Amino acid sequence: GAGVSQSPSNKVTEKGKDVELRCDPISGHTALYWYRQRLGQGLEFLIYFQGNSAPDKSGLPSDRFSAERTGESVSTLTIQRTQQEDSAVYLCASSLTTSGGDNEQFFGPGTRLTVL
Amino acid sequence: GQNIDQPTEMTATEGAIVQINCTYQTSGFNGLFWYQQHAGEAPTFLSYNVLDGLEEKGRFSSFLSRSKGYSYLLLKELQMKDSASYLCAVDESGYGQNFVFGPGTRLSVLP
């Protein structure tokens, strides 16, 4: 595809349920990022993948959050036992490399998660 | 620790020039990015600075002073479509994993 895609675009779930969000990065991009953006606020870094290296999970807010990526392809972000505070837009971004200006991040359209 | 500051909101008039400032204190520095984000949409790349000085790209320019931990985004000949949030982001490591975004500046362009 031409850009980063994410699915679903919108997800409404009940408190306590698990959700899985998907990100398809731009083909050939080695780096992939997940961010959370609450309404009217800035981007909050969650997790970073680079090639086959162990991911940087330093931004995950709790052990209810986990993410996987197979090689340099699709990534999934899973939130277990969702809470109302998890309601936000979850943005995925990918970049070609991790050096200099080539690590310009291309963002997907995001998944808007609403926990009732 | 890491800290990136930007004004929360700014207002300007169509056709005018506006400067959006960003100051940063990070454990490392390997480049500063500016992104534009329209309401309800994903951020899109505007500029990248890694050396001191001014980078010009059409109506948008970005300046960096590494010694002062300071950058600004300059928007000329403002148009209504420039109403958006502008995000300053620092790559702390150069390896991509320490990428820190500021809170963003919401710019409103008035007729």
mmCIF file of C-alpha atoms in Angstrom:
data_model
loop_
_atom_site.group_PDB
_atom_site.id
_atom_site.type_symbol
_atom_site.label_atom_id
_atom_site.label_comp_id
_atom_site.label_asym_id
_atom_site.label_seq_id
_atom_site.Cartn_x
_atom_site.Cartn_y
_atom_site.Cartn_z
ATOM 1 C CA GLY A 1 0.000 0.000 0.000
ATOM 2 C CA ALA A 2 0.933 3.610 -0.360
ATOM 3 C CA GLY A 3 0.845 4.466 3.306
ATOM 4 C CA VAL A 4 0.486 3.139 6.815
ATOM 5 C CA SER A 5 -2.881 1.518 7.416
ATOM 6 C CA GLN A 6 -4.586 0.709 10.681
ATOM 7 C CA SER A 7 -7.640 -1.299 11.578
ATOM 8 C CA PRO A 8 -10.225 -0.954 12.848
ATOM 9 C CA SER A 9 -10.701 2.778 12.373
ATOM 10 C CA ASN A 10 -13.098 2.858 15.301
ATOM 11 C CA LYS A 11 -13.605 0.427 18.150
ATOM 12 C CA VAL A 12 -16.206 0.641 20.902
ATOM 13 C CA THR A 13 -15.856 -1.904 23.664
ATOM 14 C CA GLU A 14 -17.087 -2.571 27.163
ATOM 15 C CA LYS A 15 -14.899 -2.154 30.191
ATOM 16 C CA GLY A 16 -13.043 -5.368 30.968
ATOM 17 C CA LYS A 17 -12.961 -6.694 27.413
ATOM 18 C CA ASP A 18 -9.761 -7.256 25.433
ATOM 19 C CA VAL A 19 -9.085 -5.406 22.167
ATOM 20 C CA GLU A 20 -6.568 -5.919 19.388
ATOM 21 C CA LEU A 21 -5.441 -3.110 17.113
ATOM 22 C CA ARG A 22 -3.611 -3.735 13.874
ATOM 23 C CA CYS A 23 -1.001 -1.717 11.967
ATOM 24 C CA ASP A 24 0.340 -2.357 8.463
ATOM 25 C CA PRO A 25 3.494 -0.264 7.958
ATOM 26 C CA ILE A 26 4.846 0.996 4.666
ATOM 27 C CA SER A 27 6.637 -1.834 2.880
ATOM 28 C CA GLY A 28 10.386 -1.702 3.508
ATOM 29 C CA HIS A 29 10.152 0.439 6.639
ATOM 30 C CA THR A 30 12.247 -1.140 9.350
ATOM 31 C CA ALA A 31 10.986 0.898 12.300
ATOM 32 C CA LEU A 32 7.457 0.879 13.691
ATOM 33 C CA TYR A 33 6.025 2.962 16.538
ATOM 34 C CA TRP A 34 2.806 2.931 18.541
ATOM 35 C CA TYR A 35 1.531 6.114 20.189
ATOM 36 C CA ARG A 36 -1.539 7.016 22.216
ATOM 37 C CA GLN A 37 -3.231 10.380 21.889
ATOM 38 C CA ARG A 38 -5.953 11.394 24.295
ATOM 39 C CA LEU A 39 -8.422 14.054 23.241
ATOM 40 C CA GLY A 40 -6.742 17.426 22.950
ATOM 41 C CA GLN A 41 -3.394 16.125 24.130
ATOM 42 C CA GLY A 42 -0.008 15.333 22.610
ATOM 43 C CA LEU A 43 1.379 12.009 21.472
ATOM 44 C CA GLU A 44 2.352 9.530 24.163
ATOM 45 C CA PHE A 45 5.002 6.999 23.081
ATOM 46 C CA LEU A 46 4.039 3.390 23.788
ATOM 47 C CA ILE A 47 6.406 0.981 22.054
ATOM 48 C CA TYR A 48 8.986 0.825 19.273
ATOM 49 C CA PHE A 49 10.090 -2.010 16.984
ATOM 50 C CA GLN A 50 13.265 -1.998 14.895
ATOM 51 C CA GLY A 51 13.796 -4.952 12.589
ATOM 52 C CA ASN A 52 14.228 -8.163 14.553
ATOM 53 C CA SER A 53 15.609 -6.451 17.652
ATOM 54 C CA ALA A 54 13.843 -6.715 20.976
ATOM 55 C CA PRO A 55 11.210 -3.975 21.158
ATOM 56 C CA ASP A 56 11.518 -0.942 23.397
ATOM 57 C CA LYS A 57 8.527 -1.335 25.704
ATOM 58 C CA SER A 58 9.428 1.521 28.003
ATOM 59 C CA GLY A 59 6.329 3.529 27.166
ATOM 60 C CA LEU A 60 3.700 0.881 27.820
ATOM 61 C CA PRO A 61 1.490 2.263 30.646
ATOM 62 C CA SER A 62 0.719 -1.067 32.303
ATOM 63 C CA ASP A 63 1.054 -4.821 31.921
ATOM 64 C CA ARG A 64 -2.375 -4.855 30.294
ATOM 65 C CA PHE A 65 -0.703 -3.497 27.170
ATOM 66 C CA SER A 66 1.364 -5.667 24.848
ATOM 67 C CA ALA A 67 2.459 -5.539 21.236
ATOM 68 C CA GLU A 68 3.926 -7.874 18.684
ATOM 69 C CA ARG A 69 5.497 -7.486 15.293
ATOM 70 C CA THR A 70 6.459 -10.228 12.897
ATOM 71 C CA GLY A 71 9.706 -9.324 11.185
ATOM 72 C CA GLU A 72 9.283 -6.002 9.412
ATOM 73 C CA SER A 73 5.586 -6.405 8.717
ATOM 74 C CA VAL A 74 2.296 -6.171 10.557
ATOM 75 C CA SER A 75 2.110 -5.210 14.206
ATOM 76 C CA THR A 76 -0.691 -5.726 16.696
ATOM 77 C CA LEU A 77 -1.283 -3.795 19.906
ATOM 78 C CA THR A 78 -3.348 -5.683 22.467
ATOM 79 C CA ILE A 79 -5.048 -4.121 25.460
ATOM 80 C CA GLN A 80 -6.392 -6.582 28.002
ATOM 81 C CA ARG A 81 -9.182 -5.881 30.475
ATOM 82 C CA THR A 82 -9.787 -2.437 28.996
ATOM 83 C CA GLN A 83 -10.513 0.498 31.289
ATOM 84 C CA GLN A 84 -12.289 3.760 30.508
ATOM 85 C CA GLU A 85 -8.947 5.564 30.814
ATOM 86 C CA ASP A 86 -7.753 3.587 27.776
ATOM 87 C CA SER A 87 -10.134 5.562 25.551
ATOM 88 C CA ALA A 88 -7.954 7.418 23.057
ATOM 89 C CA VAL A 89 -6.728 7.392 19.477
ATOM 90 C CA TYR A 90 -3.960 4.849 18.965
ATOM 91 C CA LEU A 91 -1.575 5.915 16.221
ATOM 92 C CA CYS A 92 0.932 3.735 14.433
ATOM 93 C CA ALA A 93 3.885 5.147 12.499
ATOM 94 C CA SER A 94 6.703 3.651 10.465
ATOM 95 C CA SER A 95 10.009 4.999 9.225
ATOM 96 C CA LEU A 96 12.448 3.882 6.576
ATOM 97 C CA THR A 97 15.520 3.781 8.794
ATOM 98 C CA THR A 98 16.482 5.006 12.202
ATOM 99 C CA SER A 99 19.185 7.482 11.260
ATOM 100 C CA GLY A 100 18.951 11.132 10.470
ATOM 101 C CA GLY A 101 16.201 12.566 8.368
ATOM 102 C CA ASP A 102 15.260 9.146 7.042
ATOM 103 C CA ASN A 103 13.610 8.393 10.342
ATOM 104 C CA GLU A 104 10.801 10.746 9.391
ATOM 105 C CA GLN A 105 7.748 8.967 10.662
ATOM 106 C CA PHE A 106 4.749 8.296 8.462
ATOM 107 C CA PHE A 107 1.579 7.977 10.468
ATOM 108 C CA GLY A 108 -1.450 5.823 9.939
ATOM 109 C CA PRO A 109 -4.978 7.235 10.333
ATOM 110 C CA GLY A 110 -5.270 5.844 13.849
ATOM 111 C CA THR A 111 -7.776 3.684 15.685
ATOM 112 C CA ARG A 112 -10.236 5.533 17.884
ATOM 113 C CA LEU A 113 -10.914 3.361 20.931
ATOM 114 C CA THR A 114 -13.880 4.066 23.173
ATOM 115 C CA VAL A 115 -14.282 2.051 26.354
ATOM 116 C CA LEU A 116 -17.755 2.286 27.830
ATOM 117 C CA GLY B 1 14.594 13.560 32.264
ATOM 118 C CA GLN B 2 13.107 14.833 29.048
ATOM 119 C CA ASN B 3 11.029 17.945 28.529
ATOM 120 C CA ILE B 4 9.702 19.628 25.419
ATOM 121 C CA ASP B 5 7.751 22.870 25.711
ATOM 122 C CA GLN B 6 5.538 24.622 23.202
ATOM 123 C CA PRO B 7 2.849 27.280 23.576
ATOM 124 C CA THR B 8 -0.534 25.650 23.927
ATOM 125 C CA GLU B 9 -2.444 27.890 21.544
ATOM 126 C CA MET B 10 -1.760 30.674 19.061
ATOM 127 C CA THR B 11 -3.976 32.815 16.875
ATOM 128 C CA ALA B 12 -2.991 34.654 13.702
ATOM 129 C CA THR B 13 -4.610 36.356 10.744
ATOM 130 C CA GLU B 14 -4.783 35.059 7.193
ATOM 131 C CA GLY B 15 -1.826 36.344 5.170
ATOM 132 C CA ALA B 16 0.292 37.030 8.236
ATOM 133 C CA ILE B 17 3.475 35.372 9.538
ATOM 134 C CA VAL B 18 3.541 33.283 12.710
ATOM 135 C CA GLN B 19 6.435 31.771 14.653
ATOM 136 C CA ILE B 20 5.860 28.706 16.832
ATOM 137 C CA ASN B 21 8.596 28.112 19.378
ATOM 138 C CA CYS B 22 9.820 24.849 20.862
ATOM 139 C CA THR B 23 12.329 24.422 23.666
ATOM 140 C CA TYR B 24 13.717 21.072 24.672
ATOM 141 C CA GLN B 25 15.768 19.453 27.387
ATOM 142 C CA THR B 26 16.566 15.876 26.476
ATOM 143 C CA SER B 27 19.224 13.366 27.446
ATOM 144 C CA GLY B 28 20.428 13.208 23.853
ATOM 145 C CA PHE B 29 19.853 14.990 20.587
ATOM 146 C CA ASN B 30 19.988 13.600 17.080
ATOM 147 C CA GLY B 31 17.490 15.709 15.240
ATOM 148 C CA LEU B 32 14.311 17.717 15.656
ATOM 149 C CA PHE B 33 11.145 17.223 13.647
ATOM 150 C CA TRP B 34 8.058 19.354 13.110
ATOM 151 C CA TYR B 35 4.738 17.700 12.283
ATOM 152 C CA GLN B 36 1.364 19.176 11.369
ATOM 153 C CA GLN B 37 -1.812 17.573 12.665
ATOM 154 C CA HIS B 38 -5.262 18.661 11.537
ATOM 155 C CA ALA B 39 -8.110 17.897 13.894
ATOM 156 C CA GLY B 40 -9.114 14.261 13.704
ATOM 157 C CA GLU B 41 -6.249 13.356 11.403
ATOM 158 C CA ALA B 42 -2.817 11.781 11.800
ATOM 159 C CA PRO B 43 0.328 13.928 12.012
ATOM 160 C CA THR B 44 2.208 14.631 8.786
ATOM 161 C CA PHE B 45 5.891 15.514 8.444
ATOM 162 C CA LEU B 46 6.884 19.145 7.853
ATOM 163 C CA SER B 47 10.606 19.511 8.527
ATOM 164 C CA TYR B 48 13.761 18.054 10.001
ATOM 165 C CA ASN B 49 16.742 19.917 11.534
ATOM 166 C CA VAL B 50 19.891 18.340 12.875
ATOM 167 C CA LEU B 51 22.383 21.197 12.349
ATOM 168 C CA ASP B 52 22.055 24.774 13.561
ATOM 169 C CA GLY B 53 20.402 27.167 11.195
ATOM 170 C CA LEU B 54 17.356 27.688 9.065
ATOM 171 C CA GLU B 55 15.767 25.155 6.733
ATOM 172 C CA GLU B 56 13.331 26.677 4.266
ATOM 173 C CA LYS B 57 10.644 24.773 2.454
ATOM 174 C CA GLY B 58 8.135 26.936 0.647
ATOM 175 C CA ARG B 59 5.944 28.861 3.070
ATOM 176 C CA PHE B 60 7.353 26.909 6.022
ATOM 177 C CA SER B 61 10.802 27.329 7.585
ATOM 178 C CA SER B 62 12.319 25.696 10.631
ATOM 179 C CA PHE B 63 15.210 26.962 12.725
ATOM 180 C CA LEU B 64 17.415 25.129 15.206
ATOM 181 C CA SER B 65 19.895 26.238 17.852
ATOM 182 C CA ARG B 66 21.355 23.186 19.574
ATOM 183 C CA SER B 67 23.288 25.206 22.144
ATOM 184 C CA LYS B 68 20.060 26.866 23.295
ATOM 185 C CA GLY B 69 17.856 23.781 22.993
ATOM 186 C CA TYR B 70 15.533 25.853 20.846
ATOM 187 C CA SER B 71 13.692 25.554 17.573
ATOM 188 C CA TYR B 72 10.970 27.467 15.836
ATOM 189 C CA LEU B 73 8.627 26.837 12.954
ATOM 190 C CA LEU B 74 7.880 29.880 10.820
ATOM 191 C CA LEU B 75 4.754 29.948 8.700
ATOM 192 C CA LYS B 76 4.437 32.701 6.094
ATOM 193 C CA GLU B 77 1.447 33.911 4.077
ATOM 194 C CA LEU B 78 -0.907 32.098 6.406
ATOM 195 C CA GLN B 79 -3.895 30.362 4.905
ATOM 196 C CA MET B 80 -7.041 29.133 6.589
ATOM 197 C CA LYS B 81 -5.967 25.551 5.925
ATOM 198 C CA ASP B 82 -2.923 26.114 8.153
ATOM 199 C CA SER B 83 -5.225 25.951 11.174
ATOM 200 C CA ALA B 84 -3.920 22.810 12.893
ATOM 201 C CA SER B 85 -1.762 21.593 15.736
ATOM 202 C CA TYR B 86 1.981 21.767 15.227
ATOM 203 C CA LEU B 87 4.053 19.141 17.015
ATOM 204 C CA CYS B 88 7.727 19.462 17.858
ATOM 205 C CA ALA B 89 9.549 16.139 18.302
ATOM 206 C CA VAL B 90 13.119 15.283 19.281
ATOM 207 C CA ASP B 91 14.991 12.118 18.358
ATOM 208 C CA GLU B 92 17.109 11.613 21.447
ATOM 209 C CA SER B 93 19.132 8.684 20.301
ATOM 210 C CA GLY B 94 19.536 8.791 16.557
ATOM 211 C CA TYR B 95 18.465 5.173 16.600
ATOM 212 C CA GLY B 96 14.779 5.998 16.564
ATOM 213 C CA GLN B 97 13.711 4.463 19.814
ATOM 214 C CA ASN B 98 13.816 7.592 21.911
ATOM 215 C CA PHE B 99 11.498 9.816 19.958
ATOM 216 C CA VAL B 100 9.792 12.389 22.168
ATOM 217 C CA PHE B 101 6.885 14.581 21.095
ATOM 218 C CA GLY B 102 5.986 17.933 22.615
ATOM 219 C CA PRO B 103 2.388 18.687 23.591
ATOM 220 C CA GLY B 104 1.701 20.536 20.339
ATOM 221 C CA THR B 105 0.625 24.098 19.558
ATOM 222 C CA ARG B 106 -2.903 24.617 18.300
ATOM 223 C CA LEU B 107 -2.857 27.387 15.688
ATOM 224 C CA SER B 108 -6.047 29.125 14.641
ATOM 225 C CA VAL B 109 -5.928 31.226 11.477
ATOM 226 C CA LEU B 110 -8.642 33.860 11.350
ATOM 227 C CA PRO B 111 -9.960 35.639 8.231
#
